[in-house]
């Protein structure tokens, strides 16, 4: 209780300061989603950027020198997800690690006969339970400048963090009402199976086929699509789209059109 009182006081002091011009320039020039929001939501996004830049540890990896552009862009994209959520700033994420581009990790893969293969895997990002978010700047910079591709690395990794607020990632975040929780189970299950079937038949849908791997990835790729290709998602996955409108308390299909021609 004392902690939250102290934290709220600290946050209101932070928000009483004017938003730095250099950060505003990053939002105006490099974060396409910022232009789509109404004024009230732009203010919420700026507040979230101030809080996240102050409260989280931002670390450049493999020699990447962090700049305002990098920190503000990543925080702003993460903030798009939480604009409708009351007083939540990814408090479960303490550290954001940023690589210049793809990075390689050593991983173990069990195969038959109790053998474990040591492999190298190229990655763009990952999110750890009670741990850091790890992302690559080159990918994010392109996502931020050209919204509408349907993919966005920051949306993906921070969606995993929402999912992990109530335990290991399983595609079901904390839901505020029983009604939403019941609808969530039915719709997510139905749409996950639909994506798996489409994938088995080699059919392309607006959702990244990577989401057919498991329900946690299904949630993360659906969040990417919800905020980055909302109109086509609303047309082709209307139940899922509405479910996310109710959870995020946002309606991205009402934003000015930003998807490329053909959508
Ligand atoms: Zn993922």
PDB file of C-alpha atoms and ligand atoms in Angstrom:
ATOM      1  CA  UNK A   1       0.000   0.000   0.000  1.00  0.00           C
ATOM      2  CA  UNK A   2       2.748   2.408   0.969  1.00  0.00           C
ATOM      3  CA  UNK A   3       4.613   1.367  -2.148  1.00  0.00           C
ATOM      4  CA  UNK A   4       1.710   2.205  -4.444  1.00  0.00           C
ATOM      5  CA  UNK A   5       1.125   5.546  -2.689  1.00  0.00           C
ATOM      6  CA  UNK A   6       4.778   6.427  -3.139  1.00  0.00           C
ATOM      7  CA  UNK A   7       4.781   5.187  -6.722  1.00  0.00           C
ATOM      8  CA  UNK A   8       1.669   7.176  -7.657  1.00  0.00           C
ATOM      9  CA  UNK A   9       3.132  10.317  -6.122  1.00  0.00           C
ATOM     10  CA  UNK A  10       6.348   9.791  -8.007  1.00  0.00           C
ATOM     11  CA  UNK A  11       4.408   9.249 -11.230  1.00  0.00           C
ATOM     12  CA  UNK A  12       2.328  12.384 -10.850  1.00  0.00           C
ATOM     13  CA  UNK A  13       5.511  14.394 -10.269  1.00  0.00           C
ATOM     14  CA  UNK A  14       6.984  12.917 -13.441  1.00  0.00           C
ATOM     15  CA  UNK A  15       3.850  13.726 -15.435  1.00  0.00           C
ATOM     16  CA  UNK A  16       3.782  17.309 -14.184  1.00  0.00           C
ATOM     17  CA  UNK A  17       6.947  17.987 -16.203  1.00  0.00           C
ATOM     18  CA  UNK A  18       6.517  19.074 -19.846  1.00  0.00           C
ATOM     19  CA  UNK A  19       6.964  16.291 -22.400  1.00  0.00           C
ATOM     20  CA  UNK A  20      10.453  16.782 -23.908  1.00  0.00           C
ATOM     21  CA  UNK A  21      10.539  18.252 -27.431  1.00  0.00           C
ATOM     22  CA  UNK A  22      13.087  15.680 -28.556  1.00  0.00           C
ATOM     23  CA  UNK A  23      10.739  12.863 -27.549  1.00  0.00           C
ATOM     24  CA  UNK A  24       7.805  14.551 -29.267  1.00  0.00           C
ATOM     25  CA  UNK A  25       9.882  14.702 -32.457  1.00  0.00           C
ATOM     26  CA  UNK A  26      10.468  10.943 -32.242  1.00  0.00           C
ATOM     27  CA  UNK A  27       6.713  10.326 -31.914  1.00  0.00           C
ATOM     28  CA  UNK A  28       5.913  12.685 -34.789  1.00  0.00           C
ATOM     29  CA  UNK A  29       8.582  11.422 -37.174  1.00  0.00           C
ATOM     30  CA  UNK A  30       9.084   7.777 -36.333  1.00  0.00           C
ATOM     31  CA  UNK A  31       5.989   6.266 -34.696  1.00  0.00           C
ATOM     32  CA  UNK A  32       3.208   5.905 -37.258  1.00  0.00           C
ATOM     33  CA  UNK A  33       0.678   4.681 -34.695  1.00  0.00           C
ATOM     34  CA  UNK A  34       0.924   7.921 -32.720  1.00  0.00           C
ATOM     35  CA  UNK A  35      -0.629   9.855 -35.622  1.00  0.00           C
ATOM     36  CA  UNK A  36      -3.636   7.521 -35.675  1.00  0.00           C
ATOM     37  CA  UNK A  37      -4.739   8.265 -32.113  1.00  0.00           C
ATOM     38  CA  UNK A  38      -7.122  10.982 -30.967  1.00  0.00           C
ATOM     39  CA  UNK A  39      -5.732  13.716 -28.714  1.00  0.00           C
ATOM     40  CA  UNK A  40      -6.827  12.110 -25.458  1.00  0.00           C
ATOM     41  CA  UNK A  41      -5.163   8.812 -26.386  1.00  0.00           C
ATOM     42  CA  UNK A  42      -2.019  10.611 -27.595  1.00  0.00           C
ATOM     43  CA  UNK A  43      -1.776  12.160 -24.123  1.00  0.00           C
ATOM     44  CA  UNK A  44      -2.189   8.751 -22.462  1.00  0.00           C
ATOM     45  CA  UNK A  45       0.526   7.372 -24.728  1.00  0.00           C
ATOM     46  CA  UNK A  46       2.914  10.226 -23.867  1.00  0.00           C
ATOM     47  CA  UNK A  47       2.265   9.659 -20.151  1.00  0.00           C
ATOM     48  CA  UNK A  48       2.984   5.964 -20.538  1.00  0.00           C
ATOM     49  CA  UNK A  49       6.238   6.767 -22.376  1.00  0.00           C
ATOM     50  CA  UNK A  50       7.371   9.069 -19.542  1.00  0.00           C
ATOM     51  CA  UNK A  51       6.594   6.447 -16.899  1.00  0.00           C
ATOM     52  CA  UNK A  52       8.138   3.526 -18.761  1.00  0.00           C
ATOM     53  CA  UNK A  53      11.315   5.421 -19.633  1.00  0.00           C
ATOM     54  CA  UNK A  54      11.735   6.404 -16.019  1.00  0.00           C
ATOM     55  CA  UNK A  55      10.840   3.138 -14.309  1.00  0.00           C
ATOM     56  CA  UNK A  56      12.410   0.455 -16.508  1.00  0.00           C
ATOM     57  CA  UNK A  57      16.035  -0.375 -17.178  1.00  0.00           C
ATOM     58  CA  UNK A  58      16.822   0.070 -20.849  1.00  0.00           C
ATOM     59  CA  UNK A  59      19.990  -1.674 -21.972  1.00  0.00           C
ATOM     60  CA  UNK A  60      21.666  -1.762 -25.354  1.00  0.00           C
ATOM     61  CA  UNK A  61      23.303  -5.094 -26.233  1.00  0.00           C
ATOM     62  CA  UNK A  62      26.139  -5.997 -28.592  1.00  0.00           C
ATOM     63  CA  UNK A  63      27.428  -2.436 -28.595  1.00  0.00           C
ATOM     64  CA  UNK A  64      24.106  -0.751 -29.369  1.00  0.00           C
ATOM     65  CA  UNK A  65      24.191   2.746 -27.932  1.00  0.00           C
ATOM     66  CA  UNK A  66      20.736   3.703 -26.737  1.00  0.00           C
ATOM     67  CA  UNK A  67      19.234   6.968 -27.943  1.00  0.00           C
ATOM     68  CA  UNK A  68      15.984   8.826 -27.271  1.00  0.00           C
ATOM     69  CA  UNK A  69      14.755   7.524 -30.617  1.00  0.00           C
ATOM     70  CA  UNK A  70      15.209   3.888 -29.579  1.00  0.00           C
ATOM     71  CA  UNK A  71      13.754   4.152 -26.071  1.00  0.00           C
ATOM     72  CA  UNK A  72      10.836   6.418 -26.984  1.00  0.00           C
ATOM     73  CA  UNK A  73       9.879   4.343 -30.049  1.00  0.00           C
ATOM     74  CA  UNK A  74       9.798   1.063 -28.113  1.00  0.00           C
ATOM     75  CA  UNK A  75       7.972   2.555 -25.116  1.00  0.00           C
ATOM     76  CA  UNK A  76       5.442   4.259 -27.423  1.00  0.00           C
ATOM     77  CA  UNK A  77       4.635   1.029 -29.268  1.00  0.00           C
ATOM     78  CA  UNK A  78       4.282  -0.876 -25.987  1.00  0.00           C
ATOM     79  CA  UNK A  79       2.043   1.955 -24.771  1.00  0.00           C
ATOM     80  CA  UNK A  80      -0.361   1.464 -27.710  1.00  0.00           C
ATOM     81  CA  UNK A  81      -1.414  -1.810 -26.057  1.00  0.00           C
ATOM     82  CA  UNK A  82      -2.197  -0.283 -22.660  1.00  0.00           C
ATOM     83  CA  UNK A  83      -3.944   2.983 -23.562  1.00  0.00           C
ATOM     84  CA  UNK A  84      -7.338   1.522 -22.615  1.00  0.00           C
ATOM     85  CA  UNK A  85      -6.122  -0.264 -19.481  1.00  0.00           C
ATOM     86  CA  UNK A  86      -6.436   1.707 -16.278  1.00  0.00           C
ATOM     87  CA  UNK A  87      -3.178   2.778 -14.632  1.00  0.00           C
ATOM     88  CA  UNK A  88      -1.100  -0.121 -15.961  1.00  0.00           C
ATOM     89  CA  UNK A  89       2.427   0.357 -17.309  1.00  0.00           C
ATOM     90  CA  UNK A  90       3.842  -3.177 -17.616  1.00  0.00           C
ATOM     91  CA  UNK A  91       4.970  -3.140 -14.006  1.00  0.00           C
ATOM     92  CA  UNK A  92       5.948  -6.797 -14.482  1.00  0.00           C
ATOM     93  CA  UNK A  93       8.689  -5.781 -16.949  1.00  0.00           C
ATOM     94  CA  UNK A  94      11.733  -4.339 -15.227  1.00  0.00           C
ATOM     95  CA  UNK A  95      14.259  -4.590 -18.049  1.00  0.00           C
ATOM     96  CA  UNK A  96      14.188  -4.095 -21.811  1.00  0.00           C
ATOM     97  CA  UNK A  97      17.247  -5.429 -23.648  1.00  0.00           C
ATOM     98  CA  UNK A  98      17.765  -4.142 -27.169  1.00  0.00           C
ATOM     99  CA  UNK A  99      19.973  -5.681 -29.839  1.00  0.00           C
ATOM    100  CA  UNK A 100      20.871  -3.786 -33.026  1.00  0.00           C
ATOM    101  CA  UNK A 101      19.362  -6.546 -35.197  1.00  0.00           C
ATOM    102  CA  UNK A 102      18.838 -10.310 -35.127  1.00  0.00           C
ATOM    103  CA  UNK A 103      20.760 -12.081 -32.413  1.00  0.00           C
ATOM    104  CA  UNK A 104      21.831 -15.667 -32.007  1.00  0.00           C
ATOM    105  CA  UNK A 105      21.065 -17.818 -28.988  1.00  0.00           C
ATOM    106  CA  UNK A 106      22.259 -21.296 -28.122  1.00  0.00           C
ATOM    107  CA  UNK A 107      19.341 -23.546 -27.404  1.00  0.00           C
ATOM    108  CA  UNK A 108      18.804 -27.181 -26.566  1.00  0.00           C
ATOM    109  CA  UNK A 109      16.335 -29.297 -28.496  1.00  0.00           C
ATOM    110  CA  UNK A 110      15.495 -32.778 -27.204  1.00  0.00           C
ATOM    111  CA  UNK A 111      15.203 -35.450 -29.903  1.00  0.00           C
ATOM    112  CA  UNK A 112      14.475 -39.171 -29.671  1.00  0.00           C
ATOM    113  CA  UNK A 113      16.483 -41.467 -27.424  1.00  0.00           C
ATOM    114  CA  UNK A 114      17.128 -38.916 -24.692  1.00  0.00           C
ATOM    115  CA  UNK A 115      19.477 -36.953 -26.931  1.00  0.00           C
ATOM    116  CA  UNK A 116      19.579 -33.162 -26.707  1.00  0.00           C
ATOM    117  CA  UNK A 117      20.847 -31.220 -29.693  1.00  0.00           C
ATOM    118  CA  UNK A 118      22.656 -27.962 -29.135  1.00  0.00           C
ATOM    119  CA  UNK A 119      21.502 -25.536 -31.803  1.00  0.00           C
ATOM    120  CA  UNK A 120      21.927 -21.955 -32.766  1.00  0.00           C
ATOM    121  CA  UNK A 121      18.754 -19.974 -33.362  1.00  0.00           C
ATOM    122  CA  UNK A 122      18.360 -16.523 -34.911  1.00  0.00           C
ATOM    123  CA  UNK A 123      15.884 -14.443 -32.989  1.00  0.00           C
ATOM    124  CA  UNK A 124      14.240 -11.048 -33.303  1.00  0.00           C
ATOM    125  CA  UNK A 125      12.778 -10.957 -29.816  1.00  0.00           C
ATOM    126  CA  UNK A 126      11.603 -12.849 -26.776  1.00  0.00           C
ATOM    127  CA  UNK A 127       9.697 -12.246 -23.555  1.00  0.00           C
ATOM    128  CA  UNK A 128      10.489 -14.004 -20.297  1.00  0.00           C
ATOM    129  CA  UNK A 129       8.204 -14.801 -17.411  1.00  0.00           C
ATOM    130  CA  UNK A 130       9.171 -12.391 -14.624  1.00  0.00           C
ATOM    131  CA  UNK A 131      12.147 -11.464 -16.786  1.00  0.00           C
ATOM    132  CA  UNK A 132      13.224  -9.076 -19.486  1.00  0.00           C
ATOM    133  CA  UNK A 133      11.791  -8.288 -22.869  1.00  0.00           C
ATOM    134  CA  UNK A 134      14.464  -8.722 -25.536  1.00  0.00           C
ATOM    135  CA  UNK A 135      14.012  -7.063 -28.940  1.00  0.00           C
ATOM    136  CA  UNK A 136      15.972  -6.017 -32.031  1.00  0.00           C
ATOM    137  CA  UNK A 137      15.970  -2.391 -32.999  1.00  0.00           C
ATOM    138  CA  UNK A 138      16.249  -2.705 -36.788  1.00  0.00           C
ATOM    139  CA  UNK A 139      12.972  -4.640 -37.001  1.00  0.00           C
ATOM    140  CA  UNK A 140      11.191  -2.274 -34.616  1.00  0.00           C
ATOM    141  CA  UNK A 141      12.307   0.820 -36.477  1.00  0.00           C
ATOM    142  CA  UNK A 142      10.773  -0.510 -39.703  1.00  0.00           C
ATOM    143  CA  UNK A 143       7.566  -1.623 -37.917  1.00  0.00           C
ATOM    144  CA  UNK A 144       7.215   1.792 -36.292  1.00  0.00           C
ATOM    145  CA  UNK A 145       7.718   3.795 -39.466  1.00  0.00           C
ATOM    146  CA  UNK A 146       5.501   1.644 -41.656  1.00  0.00           C
ATOM    147  CA  UNK A 147       2.485   0.466 -39.703  1.00  0.00           C
ATOM    148  CA  UNK A 148      -0.057  -1.688 -41.510  1.00  0.00           C
ATOM    149  CA  UNK A 149       2.022  -4.757 -42.329  1.00  0.00           C
ATOM    150  CA  UNK A 150       0.157  -6.771 -39.703  1.00  0.00           C
ATOM    151  CA  UNK A 151       3.349  -7.568 -37.802  1.00  0.00           C
ATOM    152  CA  UNK A 152       4.999  -5.641 -35.009  1.00  0.00           C
ATOM    153  CA  UNK A 153       7.700  -7.070 -32.773  1.00  0.00           C
ATOM    154  CA  UNK A 154       6.993  -4.779 -29.803  1.00  0.00           C
ATOM    155  CA  UNK A 155       3.267  -5.585 -29.864  1.00  0.00           C
ATOM    156  CA  UNK A 156       4.163  -9.285 -29.978  1.00  0.00           C
ATOM    157  CA  UNK A 157       6.619  -9.372 -27.077  1.00  0.00           C
ATOM    158  CA  UNK A 158       4.580  -7.063 -24.827  1.00  0.00           C
ATOM    159  CA  UNK A 159       1.455  -9.110 -25.591  1.00  0.00           C
ATOM    160  CA  UNK A 160       3.336 -12.067 -24.088  1.00  0.00           C
ATOM    161  CA  UNK A 161       3.958  -9.917 -21.006  1.00  0.00           C
ATOM    162  CA  UNK A 162       0.223  -9.185 -20.661  1.00  0.00           C
ATOM    163  CA  UNK A 163      -0.403 -12.926 -20.996  1.00  0.00           C
ATOM    164  CA  UNK A 164       2.204 -13.655 -18.296  1.00  0.00           C
ATOM    165  CA  UNK A 165       0.666 -11.341 -15.702  1.00  0.00           C
ATOM    166  CA  UNK A 166      -1.313 -14.312 -14.382  1.00  0.00           C
ATOM    167  CA  UNK A 167       1.355 -17.018 -14.778  1.00  0.00           C
ATOM    168  CA  UNK A 168       3.055 -18.930 -17.564  1.00  0.00           C
ATOM    169  CA  UNK A 169       2.006 -17.833 -21.061  1.00  0.00           C
ATOM    170  CA  UNK A 170      -1.098 -19.676 -22.284  1.00  0.00           C
ATOM    171  CA  UNK A 171      -2.949 -17.090 -24.387  1.00  0.00           C
ATOM    172  CA  UNK A 172      -5.246 -15.999 -21.549  1.00  0.00           C
ATOM    173  CA  UNK A 173      -4.367 -12.789 -19.709  1.00  0.00           C
ATOM    174  CA  UNK A 174      -6.094 -11.530 -16.588  1.00  0.00           C
ATOM    175  CA  UNK A 175      -9.707 -10.816 -17.573  1.00  0.00           C
ATOM    176  CA  UNK A 176     -11.808  -8.326 -15.635  1.00  0.00           C
ATOM    177  CA  UNK A 177     -15.189 -10.124 -15.737  1.00  0.00           C
ATOM    178  CA  UNK A 178     -16.536 -13.700 -15.799  1.00  0.00           C
ATOM    179  CA  UNK A 179     -18.512 -12.869 -18.916  1.00  0.00           C
ATOM    180  CA  UNK A 180     -15.340 -11.886 -20.783  1.00  0.00           C
ATOM    181  CA  UNK A 181     -13.470 -14.916 -19.418  1.00  0.00           C
ATOM    182  CA  UNK A 182     -16.170 -17.279 -20.703  1.00  0.00           C
ATOM    183  CA  UNK A 183     -16.277 -15.651 -24.110  1.00  0.00           C
ATOM    184  CA  UNK A 184     -12.463 -15.679 -24.200  1.00  0.00           C
ATOM    185  CA  UNK A 185     -12.257 -19.452 -23.754  1.00  0.00           C
ATOM    186  CA  UNK A 186     -14.819 -20.195 -26.464  1.00  0.00           C
ATOM    187  CA  UNK A 187     -13.608 -17.705 -29.096  1.00  0.00           C
ATOM    188  CA  UNK A 188      -9.870 -18.196 -28.613  1.00  0.00           C
ATOM    189  CA  UNK A 189     -10.262 -21.969 -28.805  1.00  0.00           C
ATOM    190  CA  UNK A 190     -12.405 -21.764 -31.958  1.00  0.00           C
ATOM    191  CA  UNK A 191     -10.109 -19.293 -33.763  1.00  0.00           C
ATOM    192  CA  UNK A 192      -6.893 -21.059 -32.722  1.00  0.00           C
ATOM    193  CA  UNK A 193      -8.199 -24.314 -34.230  1.00  0.00           C
ATOM    194  CA  UNK A 194      -9.274 -22.434 -37.339  1.00  0.00           C
ATOM    195  CA  UNK A 195      -5.755 -21.044 -37.805  1.00  0.00           C
ATOM    196  CA  UNK A 196      -4.248 -24.498 -37.217  1.00  0.00           C
ATOM    197  CA  UNK A 197      -6.531 -26.020 -39.875  1.00  0.00           C
ATOM    198  CA  UNK A 198      -5.742 -23.234 -42.336  1.00  0.00           C
ATOM    199  CA  UNK A 199      -2.047 -23.788 -41.701  1.00  0.00           C
ATOM    200  CA  UNK A 200      -2.363 -27.564 -42.279  1.00  0.00           C
ATOM    201  CA  UNK A 201      -4.100 -26.885 -45.598  1.00  0.00           C
ATOM    202  CA  UNK A 202      -1.502 -24.306 -46.575  1.00  0.00           C
ATOM    203  CA  UNK A 203      -4.099 -21.515 -46.610  1.00  0.00           C
ATOM    204  CA  UNK A 204      -3.046 -17.979 -45.775  1.00  0.00           C
ATOM    205  CA  UNK A 205      -5.096 -15.884 -43.346  1.00  0.00           C
ATOM    206  CA  UNK A 206      -4.406 -12.419 -41.982  1.00  0.00           C
ATOM    207  CA  UNK A 207      -2.905 -13.988 -38.855  1.00  0.00           C
ATOM    208  CA  UNK A 208       0.763 -14.983 -38.904  1.00  0.00           C
ATOM    209  CA  UNK A 209       0.884 -18.801 -39.238  1.00  0.00           C
ATOM    210  CA  UNK A 210       3.406 -18.788 -36.380  1.00  0.00           C
ATOM    211  CA  UNK A 211       0.331 -18.387 -34.165  1.00  0.00           C
ATOM    212  CA  UNK A 212      -0.675 -21.987 -34.974  1.00  0.00           C
ATOM    213  CA  UNK A 213       2.215 -23.230 -32.768  1.00  0.00           C
ATOM    214  CA  UNK A 214       0.414 -22.830 -29.452  1.00  0.00           C
ATOM    215  CA  UNK A 215      -2.178 -20.655 -27.732  1.00  0.00           C
ATOM    216  CA  UNK A 216       0.410 -18.224 -26.321  1.00  0.00           C
ATOM    217  CA  UNK A 217       1.779 -17.486 -29.794  1.00  0.00           C
ATOM    218  CA  UNK A 218      -1.770 -17.339 -31.141  1.00  0.00           C
ATOM    219  CA  UNK A 219      -2.562 -14.567 -28.669  1.00  0.00           C
ATOM    220  CA  UNK A 220       0.647 -12.664 -29.481  1.00  0.00           C
ATOM    221  CA  UNK A 221       0.204 -12.737 -33.288  1.00  0.00           C
ATOM    222  CA  UNK A 222      -3.489 -11.848 -32.918  1.00  0.00           C
ATOM    223  CA  UNK A 223      -2.537  -8.779 -30.869  1.00  0.00           C
ATOM    224  CA  UNK A 224      -0.083  -7.748 -33.596  1.00  0.00           C
ATOM    225  CA  UNK A 225      -2.860  -8.037 -36.162  1.00  0.00           C
ATOM    226  CA  UNK A 226      -5.455  -6.274 -33.984  1.00  0.00           C
ATOM    227  CA  UNK A 227      -3.322  -3.140 -33.736  1.00  0.00           C
ATOM    228  CA  UNK A 228      -1.600  -3.333 -37.110  1.00  0.00           C
ATOM    229  CA  UNK A 229      -4.237  -4.702 -39.547  1.00  0.00           C
ATOM    230  CA  UNK A 230      -7.457  -4.027 -37.664  1.00  0.00           C
ATOM    231  CA  UNK A 231      -9.829  -3.655 -40.595  1.00  0.00           C
ATOM    232  CA  UNK A 232      -9.037  -6.938 -42.258  1.00  0.00           C
ATOM    233  CA  UNK A 233      -9.080  -8.663 -38.877  1.00  0.00           C
ATOM    234  CA  UNK A 234     -12.500  -7.189 -38.165  1.00  0.00           C
ATOM    235  CA  UNK A 235     -13.739  -8.571 -41.500  1.00  0.00           C
ATOM    236  CA  UNK A 236     -12.158 -12.000 -41.354  1.00  0.00           C
ATOM    237  CA  UNK A 237     -12.041 -12.733 -37.601  1.00  0.00           C
ATOM    238  CA  UNK A 238     -14.994 -10.614 -36.350  1.00  0.00           C
ATOM    239  CA  UNK A 239     -15.523 -12.509 -33.061  1.00  0.00           C
ATOM    240  CA  UNK A 240     -11.838 -12.353 -32.178  1.00  0.00           C
ATOM    241  CA  UNK A 241     -11.702  -8.689 -33.156  1.00  0.00           C
ATOM    242  CA  UNK A 242     -14.656  -7.813 -30.901  1.00  0.00           C
ATOM    243  CA  UNK A 243     -13.218  -9.874 -28.036  1.00  0.00           C
ATOM    244  CA  UNK A 244      -9.998  -7.852 -28.217  1.00  0.00           C
ATOM    245  CA  UNK A 245     -11.953  -4.560 -28.411  1.00  0.00           C
ATOM    246  CA  UNK A 246     -13.579  -5.540 -25.108  1.00  0.00           C
ATOM    247  CA  UNK A 247     -10.305  -6.613 -23.476  1.00  0.00           C
ATOM    248  CA  UNK A 248      -8.088  -3.730 -24.644  1.00  0.00           C
ATOM    249  CA  UNK A 249     -10.973  -1.219 -24.527  1.00  0.00           C
ATOM    250  CA  UNK A 250      -9.900   0.109 -27.916  1.00  0.00           C
ATOM    251  CA  UNK A 251     -11.286  -0.059 -31.456  1.00  0.00           C
ATOM    252  CA  UNK A 252      -8.343   0.268 -33.871  1.00  0.00           C
ATOM    253  CA  UNK A 253     -10.596  -0.251 -36.924  1.00  0.00           C
ATOM    254  CA  UNK A 254     -12.031   3.198 -36.127  1.00  0.00           C
ATOM    255  CA  UNK A 255      -8.597   4.811 -36.558  1.00  0.00           C
ATOM    256  CA  UNK A 256      -7.853   6.617 -39.841  1.00  0.00           C
ATOM    257  CA  UNK A 257      -7.059   4.113 -42.583  1.00  0.00           C
ATOM    258  CA  UNK A 258      -3.369   3.217 -42.494  1.00  0.00           C
ATOM    259  CA  UNK A 259      -3.224  -0.273 -43.963  1.00  0.00           C
ATOM    260  CA  UNK A 260      -1.729  -0.543 -47.444  1.00  0.00           C
ATOM    261  CA  UNK A 261      -3.938  -0.730 -50.548  1.00  0.00           C
ATOM    262  CA  UNK A 262      -5.595  -4.068 -51.025  1.00  0.00           C
ATOM    263  CA  UNK A 263      -6.795  -4.394 -47.475  1.00  0.00           C
TER     264      UNK A 263
HETATM  265 ZN1  LIG B   1       6.075 -15.150 -29.325  1.00  0.00          ZN
END
